[in-house]
PDB file of C-alpha atoms in Angstrom:
ATOM      1  CA  MET A  17      -9.184 -17.651  37.406  1.00 42.00           C
ATOM      2  CA  HIS A  18     -11.057 -15.503  34.912  1.00 39.00           C
ATOM      3  CA  PHE A  19     -10.180 -15.363  31.228  1.00 37.00           C
ATOM      4  CA  ILE A  20     -11.097 -12.630  28.759  1.00 36.00           C
ATOM      5  CA  ASN A  21     -12.204 -13.703  25.300  1.00 44.00           C
ATOM      6  CA  PHE A  22      -9.350 -12.768  22.981  1.00 38.00           C
ATOM      7  CA  ALA A  23     -11.641 -11.142  20.422  1.00 41.00           C
ATOM      8  CA  THR A  24     -13.044  -8.904  23.157  1.00 39.00           C
ATOM      9  CA  PHE A  25      -9.577  -8.149  24.454  1.00 36.00           C
ATOM     10  CA  SER A  26      -8.365  -7.241  20.971  1.00 40.00           C
ATOM     11  CA  ALA A  27     -11.248  -4.863  20.433  1.00 41.00           C
ATOM     12  CA  ILE A  28     -10.361  -3.075  23.658  1.00 36.00           C
ATOM     13  CA  ALA A  29      -6.589  -3.147  23.458  1.00 40.00           C
ATOM     14  CA  PHE A  30      -6.358  -2.128  19.817  1.00 38.00           C
ATOM     15  CA  SER A  31      -9.171   0.406  19.650  1.00 36.00           C
ATOM     16  CA  THR A  32      -6.892   3.236  18.584  1.00 38.00           C
ATOM     17  CA  VAL A  33      -4.814   1.628  15.856  1.00 40.00           C
ATOM     18  CA  LEU A  34      -4.949   2.922  12.314  1.00 51.00           C
ATOM     19  CA  ALA A  35      -6.283   1.728   8.970  1.00 64.00           C
ATOM     20  CA  CYS A  36      -4.482   1.791   5.638  1.00 82.00           C
ATOM     21  CA  PRO A  37      -4.682   5.341   4.274  1.00 83.00           C
ATOM     22  CA  ASP A  38      -7.576   6.101   1.945  1.00 83.00           C
ATOM     23  CA  HIS A  39      -5.538   8.894   0.297  1.00 91.00           C
ATOM     24  CA  SER A  40      -8.454  11.296   0.666  1.00 88.00           C
ATOM     25  CA  ASN A  41      -6.213  14.344   1.317  1.00 91.00           C
ATOM     26  CA  HIS A  42      -6.142  15.273  -2.376  1.00 89.00           C
ATOM     27  CA  GLU A  43      -6.163  19.086  -1.969  1.00 90.00           C
ATOM     28  CA  LEU A  44      -2.827  20.852  -1.585  1.00 87.00           C
ATOM     29  CA  VAL A  45      -2.534  22.089   1.979  1.00 82.00           C
ATOM     30  CA  GLY A  46      -0.433  25.151   1.098  1.00 85.00           C
ATOM     31  CA  PRO A  47       2.583  26.337  -0.893  1.00 88.00           C
ATOM     32  CA  LEU A  48       4.941  23.683  -2.252  1.00 89.00           C
ATOM     33  CA  TYR A  49       7.702  22.537   0.103  1.00 85.00           C
ATOM     34  CA  LYS A  50       6.260  24.427   3.067  1.00 88.00           C
ATOM     35  CA  ARG A  51       5.760  21.895   5.858  1.00 92.00           C
ATOM     36  CA  GLN A  52       2.909  22.729   8.172  1.00 87.00           C
ATOM     37  CA  THR A  53       0.541  21.439  10.790  1.00 89.00           C
ATOM     38  CA  VAL A  54      -2.843  21.144   9.117  1.00 79.00           C
ATOM     39  CA  ASN A  55      -6.305  21.814  10.457  1.00 67.00           C
ATOM     40  CA  GLU A  56      -9.203  19.356  10.500  1.00 57.00           C
ATOM     41  CA  THR A  57     -10.176  20.230   6.919  1.00 55.00           C
ATOM     42  CA  PHE A  58      -6.949  18.874   5.479  1.00 58.00           C
ATOM     43  CA  ARG A  59      -5.711  16.519   8.172  1.00 58.00           C
ATOM     44  CA  VAL A  60      -5.443  12.816   7.483  1.00 60.00           C
ATOM     45  CA  THR A  61      -7.166  11.862  10.714  1.00 53.00           C
ATOM     46  CA  PRO A  62      -6.290   8.298  11.738  1.00 53.00           C
ATOM     47  CA  SER A  63      -9.545   6.432  12.255  1.00 54.00           C
ATOM     48  CA  LYS A  64      -9.975   4.564  15.530  1.00 67.00           C
ATOM     49  CA  LYS A  65     -10.096   0.863  14.758  1.00 77.00           C
ATOM     50  CA  ASP A  66     -10.830  -2.308  16.688  1.00 89.00           C
ATOM     51  CA  TRP A  67      -8.082  -4.329  15.001  1.00 90.00           C
ATOM     52  CA  ALA A  68      -4.304  -4.435  14.789  1.00 92.00           C
ATOM     53  CA  TYR A  69      -1.780  -5.850  12.340  1.00 94.00           C
ATOM     54  CA  GLU A  70      -0.225  -7.824  15.192  1.00 92.00           C
ATOM     55  CA  ALA A  71      -3.482  -9.806  15.508  1.00 91.00           C
ATOM     56  CA  SER A  72      -4.476  -9.968  11.846  1.00 93.00           C
ATOM     57  CA  TYR A  73      -5.276 -13.692  12.070  1.00 90.00           C
ATOM     58  CA  ASN A  74      -8.210 -12.738  14.310  1.00 89.00           C
ATOM     59  CA  TRP A  75      -9.896  -9.943  12.338  1.00 95.00           C
ATOM     60  CA  GLY A  76     -12.884 -12.039  11.298  1.00 92.00           C
ATOM     61  CA  MET A  77     -13.823 -12.643  14.954  1.00 91.00           C
ATOM     62  CA  ILE A  78     -13.568  -9.030  16.074  1.00 91.00           C
ATOM     63  CA  ASN A  79     -16.259  -7.451  13.943  1.00 93.00           C
ATOM     64  CA  GLU A  80     -19.018  -8.943  11.777  1.00 93.00           C
ATOM     65  CA  ASN A  81     -18.112  -6.408   9.080  1.00 95.00           C
ATOM     66  CA  TYR A  82     -14.716  -8.107   8.774  1.00 96.00           C
ATOM     67  CA  THR A  83     -16.113 -11.557   7.934  1.00 96.00           C
ATOM     68  CA  LEU A  84     -14.467 -11.472   4.512  1.00 97.00           C
ATOM     69  CA  CYS A  85     -11.067 -11.271   6.239  1.00 97.00           C
ATOM     70  CA  GLN A  86     -11.819 -14.769   7.557  1.00 96.00           C
ATOM     71  CA  ILE A  87     -13.765 -16.436   4.744  1.00 97.00           C
ATOM     72  CA  GLY A  88     -12.592 -14.604   1.615  1.00 97.00           C
ATOM     73  CA  THR A  89     -11.153 -16.720  -1.185  1.00 98.00           C
ATOM     74  CA  GLN A  90      -8.743 -14.086  -2.538  1.00 98.00           C
ATOM     75  CA  GLN A  91      -7.223 -12.502   0.553  1.00 98.00           C
ATOM     76  CA  SER A  92      -3.909 -10.625   0.523  1.00 98.00           C
ATOM     77  CA  PRO A  93      -0.993 -10.845   1.027  1.00 98.00           C
ATOM     78  CA  ILE A  94       0.111 -14.323  -0.054  1.00 98.00           C
ATOM     79  CA  PRO A  95       3.517 -16.043  -0.125  1.00 98.00           C
ATOM     80  CA  LEU A  96       5.150 -16.023  -3.551  1.00 98.00           C
ATOM     81  CA  LEU A  97       7.605 -18.540  -4.996  1.00 97.00           C
ATOM     82  CA  LEU A  98      10.036 -18.536  -7.900  1.00 94.00           C
ATOM     83  CA  THR A  99       8.643 -21.954  -8.821  1.00 95.00           C
ATOM     84  CA  GLN A 100       5.305 -20.264  -9.584  1.00 95.00           C
ATOM     85  CA  GLY A 101       7.028 -18.605 -12.522  1.00 96.00           C
ATOM     86  CA  LEU A 102       6.447 -15.015 -13.579  1.00 97.00           C
ATOM     87  CA  SER A 103       3.425 -13.618 -15.332  1.00 97.00           C
ATOM     88  CA  LEU A 104       2.981 -13.312 -19.082  1.00 95.00           C
ATOM     89  CA  ASN A 105      -0.549 -12.018 -18.571  1.00 94.00           C
ATOM     90  CA  HIS A 106      -2.052  -8.689 -17.473  1.00 96.00           C
ATOM     91  CA  ILE A 107       1.038  -6.790 -18.682  1.00 97.00           C
ATOM     92  CA  PRO A 108       0.944  -3.274 -17.186  1.00 97.00           C
ATOM     93  CA  HIS A 109       1.366  -0.225 -19.439  1.00 98.00           C
ATOM     94  CA  PHE A 110       2.245   2.978 -17.618  1.00 98.00           C
ATOM     95  CA  GLN A 111       1.485   6.607 -18.384  1.00 98.00           C
ATOM     96  CA  TYR A 112       3.171   8.328 -15.477  1.00 98.00           C
ATOM     97  CA  PRO A 113       4.186  11.996 -15.818  1.00 94.00           C
ATOM     98  CA  ALA A 114       7.678  13.148 -14.881  1.00 93.00           C
ATOM     99  CA  THR A 115       6.213  15.541 -12.300  1.00 95.00           C
ATOM    100  CA  ALA A 116       3.060  15.368 -10.220  1.00 96.00           C
ATOM    101  CA  ALA A 117       2.008  17.382  -7.175  1.00 97.00           C
ATOM    102  CA  GLY A 118       0.510  16.165  -3.935  1.00 97.00           C
ATOM    103  CA  ASN A 119       0.775  15.965  -0.158  1.00 97.00           C
ATOM    104  CA  PHE A 120       3.596  14.137   1.611  1.00 97.00           C
ATOM    105  CA  TYR A 121       2.772  12.905   5.130  1.00 97.00           C
ATOM    106  CA  ASN A 122       2.883   9.929   7.492  1.00 97.00           C
ATOM    107  CA  TRP A 123      -0.184   7.690   7.701  1.00 94.00           C
ATOM    108  CA  GLY A 124       0.650   6.643  11.260  1.00 93.00           C
ATOM    109  CA  TYR A 125       2.586   3.573  10.133  1.00 95.00           C
ATOM    110  CA  GLY A 126       5.046   5.079   7.668  1.00 97.00           C
ATOM    111  CA  PRO A 127       5.662   7.630   4.891  1.00 98.00           C
ATOM    112  CA  ALA A 128       2.824   8.264   2.431  1.00 98.00           C
ATOM    113  CA  PHE A 129       1.855  10.529  -0.448  1.00 98.00           C
ATOM    114  CA  THR A 130      -1.471  11.495  -2.047  1.00 97.00           C
ATOM    115  CA  PHE A 131      -1.662  12.989  -5.547  1.00 98.00           C
ATOM    116  CA  THR A 132      -3.651  16.172  -6.089  1.00 97.00           C
ATOM    117  CA  HIS A 133      -6.857  15.891  -8.124  1.00 96.00           C
ATOM    118  CA  PRO A 134     -10.302  17.544  -8.306  1.00 96.00           C
ATOM    119  CA  ALA A 135     -12.812  16.109  -5.866  1.00 95.00           C
ATOM    120  CA  GLY A 136     -14.538  13.085  -7.361  1.00 95.00           C
ATOM    121  CA  ASN A 137     -12.405  13.048 -10.515  1.00 96.00           C
ATOM    122  CA  TRP A 138      -9.462  10.644 -10.663  1.00 97.00           C
ATOM    123  CA  THR A 139      -9.021  10.341 -14.440  1.00 97.00           C
ATOM    124  CA  GLY A 140      -6.372  13.056 -14.643  1.00 97.00           C
ATOM    125  CA  LEU A 141      -4.007  11.133 -12.367  1.00 98.00           C
ATOM    126  CA  PRO A 142      -1.048   9.003 -13.531  1.00 98.00           C
ATOM    127  CA  ARG A 143      -2.538   5.967 -15.210  1.00 98.00           C
ATOM    128  CA  LEU A 144      -1.949   2.270 -15.634  1.00 98.00           C
ATOM    129  CA  THR A 145      -3.632   0.121 -18.296  1.00 98.00           C
ATOM    130  CA  PHE A 146      -3.735  -3.673 -18.282  1.00 97.00           C
ATOM    131  CA  GLU A 147      -5.699  -6.450 -19.927  1.00 95.00           C
ATOM    132  CA  GLU A 148      -7.965  -7.949 -17.266  1.00 92.00           C
ATOM    133  CA  ALA A 149      -9.786 -10.373 -19.572  1.00 85.00           C
ATOM    134  CA  SER A 150      -9.014 -11.460 -23.089  1.00 80.00           C
ATOM    135  CA  GLY A 151      -9.324  -8.418 -25.312  1.00 84.00           C
ATOM    136  CA  VAL A 152     -10.656  -6.241 -22.480  1.00 91.00           C
ATOM    137  CA  ASN A 153      -8.364  -3.428 -21.335  1.00 95.00           C
ATOM    138  CA  GLU A 154      -8.845  -1.663 -18.025  1.00 97.00           C
ATOM    139  CA  THR A 155      -7.384   1.698 -17.001  1.00 98.00           C
ATOM    140  CA  VAL A 156      -6.805   2.673 -13.382  1.00 98.00           C
ATOM    141  CA  TYR A 157      -5.404   5.814 -11.774  1.00 98.00           C
ATOM    142  CA  LEU A 158      -2.610   6.303  -9.237  1.00 98.00           C
ATOM    143  CA  ARG A 159      -4.227   7.848  -6.183  1.00 97.00           C
ATOM    144  CA  GLY A 160      -1.206   7.677  -3.895  1.00 98.00           C
ATOM    145  CA  TRP A 161       1.414   5.500  -2.266  1.00 98.00           C
ATOM    146  CA  HIS A 162       2.315   4.412   1.236  1.00 98.00           C
ATOM    147  CA  LEU A 163       4.921   2.257   2.946  1.00 98.00           C
ATOM    148  CA  HIS A 164       4.455  -0.908   5.000  1.00 98.00           C
ATOM    149  CA  ALA A 165       7.189  -2.270   7.257  1.00 98.00           C
ATOM    150  CA  PRO A 166       8.061  -5.073   7.109  1.00 98.00           C
ATOM    151  CA  ALA A 167       6.933  -6.175   3.639  1.00 98.00           C
ATOM    152  CA  ASP A 168       3.504  -7.755   3.218  1.00 98.00           C
ATOM    153  CA  HIS A 169       4.594 -10.308   0.618  1.00 98.00           C
ATOM    154  CA  SER A 170       7.385 -12.827   1.055  1.00 98.00           C
ATOM    155  CA  VAL A 171       9.288 -14.468  -1.813  1.00 98.00           C
ATOM    156  CA  GLN A 172      10.788 -17.904  -1.175  1.00 97.00           C
ATOM    157  CA  GLY A 173      10.067 -17.311   2.503  1.00 97.00           C
ATOM    158  CA  ASP A 174      12.106 -14.102   2.601  1.00 97.00           C
ATOM    159  CA  ARG A 175      10.377 -10.901   3.707  1.00 97.00           C
ATOM    160  CA  SER A 176      11.924  -7.553   2.739  1.00 98.00           C
ATOM    161  CA  LYS A 177      12.341  -4.781   5.272  1.00 98.00           C
ATOM    162  CA  ALA A 178       9.530  -2.737   3.719  1.00 98.00           C
ATOM    163  CA  GLU A 179       7.020  -2.712   0.886  1.00 98.00           C
ATOM    164  CA  LEU A 180       5.853   0.293  -1.118  1.00 98.00           C
ATOM    165  CA  HIS A 181       2.238   0.163  -2.299  1.00 98.00           C
ATOM    166  CA  MET A 182       1.116   2.332  -5.210  1.00 98.00           C
ATOM    167  CA  VAL A 183      -2.674   2.344  -4.975  1.00 98.00           C
ATOM    168  CA  HIS A 184      -4.732   2.700  -8.163  1.00 98.00           C
ATOM    169  CA  VAL A 185      -8.467   3.342  -8.371  1.00 98.00           C
ATOM    170  CA  ASN A 186     -10.992   3.040 -11.183  1.00 97.00           C
ATOM    171  CA  ALA A 187     -12.880   6.006 -12.615  1.00 98.00           C
ATOM    172  CA  ALA A 188     -15.365   5.742  -9.736  1.00 97.00           C
ATOM    173  CA  GLY A 189     -12.590   6.040  -7.127  1.00 97.00           C
ATOM    174  CA  GLU A 190     -12.771   2.393  -6.021  1.00 96.00           C
ATOM    175  CA  ASP A 191      -9.545   0.572  -5.144  1.00 97.00           C
ATOM    176  CA  ARG A 192      -8.759  -1.640  -8.115  1.00 97.00           C
ATOM    177  CA  ALA A 193      -5.025  -2.332  -8.481  1.00 98.00           C
ATOM    178  CA  VAL A 194      -1.887  -2.125  -6.334  1.00 98.00           C
ATOM    179  CA  LEU A 195       1.746  -2.113  -7.433  1.00 98.00           C
ATOM    180  CA  ALA A 196       3.915  -3.672  -4.715  1.00 98.00           C
ATOM    181  CA  PHE A 197       7.632  -2.864  -4.535  1.00 98.00           C
ATOM    182  CA  ARG A 198       9.724  -4.825  -2.058  1.00 98.00           C
ATOM    183  CA  VAL A 199      12.240  -2.436  -0.463  1.00 98.00           C
ATOM    184  CA  ASP A 200      15.634  -3.413   0.962  1.00 98.00           C
ATOM    185  CA  PRO A 201      18.967  -1.696   1.690  1.00 98.00           C
ATOM    186  CA  GLY A 202      21.636  -1.870  -1.001  1.00 98.00           C
ATOM    187  CA  ASN A 203      24.834  -0.073  -1.972  1.00 97.00           C
ATOM    188  CA  ALA A 204      23.445   3.104  -3.567  1.00 98.00           C
ATOM    189  CA  GLU A 205      20.724   5.652  -2.958  1.00 98.00           C
ATOM    190  CA  SER A 206      17.254   5.229  -4.401  1.00 98.00           C
ATOM    191  CA  ALA A 207      16.380   8.069  -6.781  1.00 98.00           C
ATOM    192  CA  PHE A 208      12.690   7.664  -5.930  1.00 98.00           C
ATOM    193  CA  PHE A 209      13.133   8.059  -2.178  1.00 98.00           C
ATOM    194  CA  GLY A 210      15.944  10.566  -2.747  1.00 98.00           C
ATOM    195  CA  GLN A 211      13.491  13.091  -4.199  1.00 98.00           C
ATOM    196  CA  LEU A 212      11.521  13.241  -0.940  1.00 98.00           C
ATOM    197  CA  PRO A 213      12.006  15.940   1.706  1.00 98.00           C
ATOM    198  CA  ALA A 214      12.939  15.015   5.264  1.00 97.00           C
ATOM    199  CA  ILE A 215      10.812  12.048   6.358  1.00 97.00           C
ATOM    200  CA  ILE A 216       7.818  12.806   8.608  1.00 97.00           C
ATOM    201  CA  GLY A 217       7.624  10.588  11.704  1.00 97.00           C
ATOM    202  CA  PHE A 218       4.784   8.244  12.619  1.00 94.00           C
ATOM    203  CA  ASN A 219       3.815  10.441  15.583  1.00 94.00           C
ATOM    204  CA  ASP A 220       3.337  13.485  13.325  1.00 95.00           C
ATOM    205  CA  THR A 221       0.123  12.551  11.518  1.00 92.00           C
ATOM    206  CA  ASP A 222      -1.017  16.189  11.672  1.00 93.00           C
ATOM    207  CA  VAL A 223       1.943  17.327   9.542  1.00 96.00           C
ATOM    208  CA  GLN A 224       1.867  17.490   5.738  1.00 96.00           C
ATOM    209  CA  GLU A 225       4.093  18.990   3.075  1.00 97.00           C
ATOM    210  CA  PRO A 226       2.959  19.740  -0.484  1.00 97.00           C
ATOM    211  CA  ILE A 227       5.643  18.577  -2.925  1.00 97.00           C
ATOM    212  CA  GLN A 228       6.177  17.524  -6.516  1.00 97.00           C
ATOM    213  CA  LEU A 229       7.648  14.135  -7.337  1.00 97.00           C
ATOM    214  CA  ASP A 230       8.288  11.783 -10.228  1.00 98.00           C
ATOM    215  CA  PRO A 231       6.439   8.482  -9.658  1.00 98.00           C
ATOM    216  CA  SER A 232       8.158   6.884 -12.642  1.00 98.00           C
ATOM    217  CA  LEU A 233      11.470   6.826 -10.739  1.00 98.00           C
ATOM    218  CA  ALA A 234      10.128   3.937  -8.670  1.00 98.00           C
ATOM    219  CA  LEU A 235       9.274   2.060 -11.864  1.00 98.00           C
ATOM    220  CA  ASP A 236      12.791   2.658 -13.214  1.00 98.00           C
ATOM    221  CA  GLU A 237      14.287   1.058 -10.121  1.00 98.00           C
ATOM    222  CA  VAL A 238      12.419  -2.235 -10.682  1.00 98.00           C
ATOM    223  CA  ASN A 239      12.872  -2.320 -14.459  1.00 98.00           C
ATOM    224  CA  SER A 240       9.319  -1.051 -15.034  1.00 97.00           C
ATOM    225  CA  PHE A 241       7.717  -4.288 -13.802  1.00 98.00           C
ATOM    226  CA  SER A 242       9.159  -6.241 -16.727  1.00 97.00           C
ATOM    227  CA  GLU A 243       9.140  -9.260 -14.390  1.00 98.00           C
ATOM    228  CA  PHE A 244       6.354  -9.658 -11.882  1.00 98.00           C
ATOM    229  CA  TRP A 245       3.835 -11.841 -10.145  1.00 98.00           C
ATOM    230  CA  THR A 246       0.176 -10.906 -10.424  1.00 98.00           C
ATOM    231  CA  TYR A 247      -2.920 -12.283  -8.755  1.00 98.00           C
ATOM    232  CA  SER A 248      -6.492 -11.478  -7.770  1.00 98.00           C
ATOM    233  CA  GLY A 249      -6.431 -10.302  -4.168  1.00 98.00           C
ATOM    234  CA  SER A 250      -7.815  -7.944  -1.565  1.00 98.00           C
ATOM    235  CA  LEU A 251      -7.051  -4.939   0.574  1.00 96.00           C
ATOM    236  CA  THR A 252      -4.646  -5.862   3.378  1.00 97.00           C
ATOM    237  CA  SER A 253      -6.687  -4.263   6.156  1.00 94.00           C
ATOM    238  CA  PRO A 254     -10.341  -4.610   7.240  1.00 94.00           C
ATOM    239  CA  PRO A 255     -12.843  -4.959   5.695  1.00 94.00           C
ATOM    240  CA  CYS A 256     -10.435  -6.887   3.391  1.00 96.00           C
ATOM    241  CA  THR A 257     -12.380  -6.006   0.232  1.00 96.00           C
ATOM    242  CA  GLU A 258     -11.586  -8.316  -2.687  1.00 98.00           C
ATOM    243  CA  GLY A 259     -11.450  -7.515  -6.399  1.00 97.00           C
ATOM    244  CA  VAL A 260      -7.969  -5.952  -6.310  1.00 98.00           C
ATOM    245  CA  ARG A 261      -5.439  -6.768  -9.036  1.00 98.00           C
ATOM    246  CA  TRP A 262      -2.015  -7.128  -7.384  1.00 98.00           C
ATOM    247  CA  TYR A 263       1.323  -6.687  -9.137  1.00 98.00           C
ATOM    248  CA  VAL A 264       4.450  -7.635  -7.164  1.00 98.00           C
ATOM    249  CA  ALA A 265       7.748  -6.740  -8.807  1.00 98.00           C
ATOM    250  CA  ARG A 266      10.362  -9.487  -8.950  1.00 98.00           C
ATOM    251  CA  ASN A 267      13.120  -6.869  -8.757  1.00 98.00           C
ATOM    252  CA  ILE A 268      13.752  -5.270  -5.394  1.00 98.00           C
ATOM    253  CA  LEU A 269      13.785  -1.502  -5.002  1.00 98.00           C
ATOM    254  CA  PHE A 270      17.104  -0.897  -3.260  1.00 98.00           C
ATOM    255  CA  THR A 271      17.928   2.080  -1.056  1.00 98.00           C
ATOM    256  CA  SER A 272      21.077   3.185   0.683  1.00 98.00           C
ATOM    257  CA  VAL A 273      21.551   2.078   4.270  1.00 98.00           C
ATOM    258  CA  ALA A 274      20.893   5.635   5.484  1.00 98.00           C
ATOM    259  CA  GLN A 275      17.666   5.874   3.449  1.00 98.00           C
ATOM    260  CA  MET A 276      16.461   2.524   4.778  1.00 98.00           C
ATOM    261  CA  GLN A 277      17.153   3.582   8.344  1.00 98.00           C
ATOM    262  CA  SER A 278      15.264   6.836   7.794  1.00 98.00           C
ATOM    263  CA  LEU A 279      12.232   5.003   6.396  1.00 98.00           C
ATOM    264  CA  LEU A 280      12.206   2.456   9.204  1.00 98.00           C
ATOM    265  CA  ARG A 281      12.660   5.136  11.861  1.00 98.00           C
ATOM    266  CA  ALA A 282       9.432   6.740  10.613  1.00 98.00           C
ATOM    267  CA  SER A 283       7.511   3.439  10.445  1.00 98.00           C
ATOM    268  CA  THR A 284       5.781   1.044  12.801  1.00 96.00           C
ATOM    269  CA  TYR A 285       4.724  -2.585  12.278  1.00 97.00           C
ATOM    270  CA  SER A 286       2.109  -2.829   9.508  1.00 97.00           C
ATOM    271  CA  ALA A 287       2.277  -6.259   7.850  1.00 97.00           C
ATOM    272  CA  ARG A 288      -0.778  -8.504   7.746  1.00 97.00           C
ATOM    273  CA  ALA A 289      -0.137 -12.227   8.248  1.00 96.00           C
ATOM    274  CA  GLU A 290       0.209 -13.978   4.898  1.00 97.00           C
ATOM    275  CA  GLN A 291      -2.909 -15.786   3.722  1.00 97.00           C
ATOM    276  CA  GLU A 292      -3.298 -19.298   2.350  1.00 96.00           C
ATOM    277  CA  VAL A 293      -3.294 -19.451  -1.441  1.00 97.00           C
ATOM    278  CA  TRP A 294      -6.790 -20.364  -2.563  1.00 97.00           C
ATOM    279  CA  ARG A 295      -8.541 -18.837  -5.596  1.00 98.00           C
ATOM    280  CA  HIS A 296      -5.951 -16.157  -6.290  1.00 98.00           C
ATOM    281  CA  GLN A 297      -5.258 -17.177  -9.888  1.00 97.00           C
ATOM    282  CA  ILE A 298      -1.553 -16.410  -9.603  1.00 98.00           C
ATOM    283  CA  ASN A 299      -0.127 -15.302 -12.966  1.00 97.00           C
ATOM    284  CA  VAL A 300      -3.314 -16.499 -14.703  1.00 93.00           C
TER     285      VAL A 300
END
């Protein structure tokens, strides 16, 4: 009987899966609220990858460029506990406009949105300021958001049905901070998700729709991150780059049942296995 090395098998079997979106589609693809199939200039082309979320425990063996996924000391996501307390440090201060334009699409795993900005200039985007070190403030810029299903982070062992990631970059365009909203069905509609047009399915990665939205509505629905966990972490897909400040809201962003079903219908599995807590400096 012949056996195939699992790392080799994974590289073959998962060669067409997608990476987390880099939110590079920052130019409006046409008139607002006119859905269209985009050409190669504007399309968010899913990169072919040799890894899959379903085998995230094995990423470090698949490709030498993913070594950090295996040996990193601040890998994300991690399990969170109420006994860890909530953070009194790195308090986020938001400057989000009531209206911002961008492209709504599906990144191949779920709904996503990229804010419009001039090429190479992110400083005009919605901004977040926090104190990274004592007396040292850092400002980062909201490049876009995307949905993972199920949630990346668990709390007390419970994993929400989805998790919204608002990705912030520094002035050089490097990923620096992520706001994580756990998303679950409740008894009323979410105003944030309610402002979106009809959801684009995961098979329609060549479809985009320029829209305007209010990113602060998501903040309102979790009490503006007044209670949160924070830690030093990483990107949740290869190459698992570290140096990312994570904020996970204690409050859950609730949707209606119909909204939750619509989001899940447009999503596919995209949760990395939780990592062992090591040098994450939770709430420190």
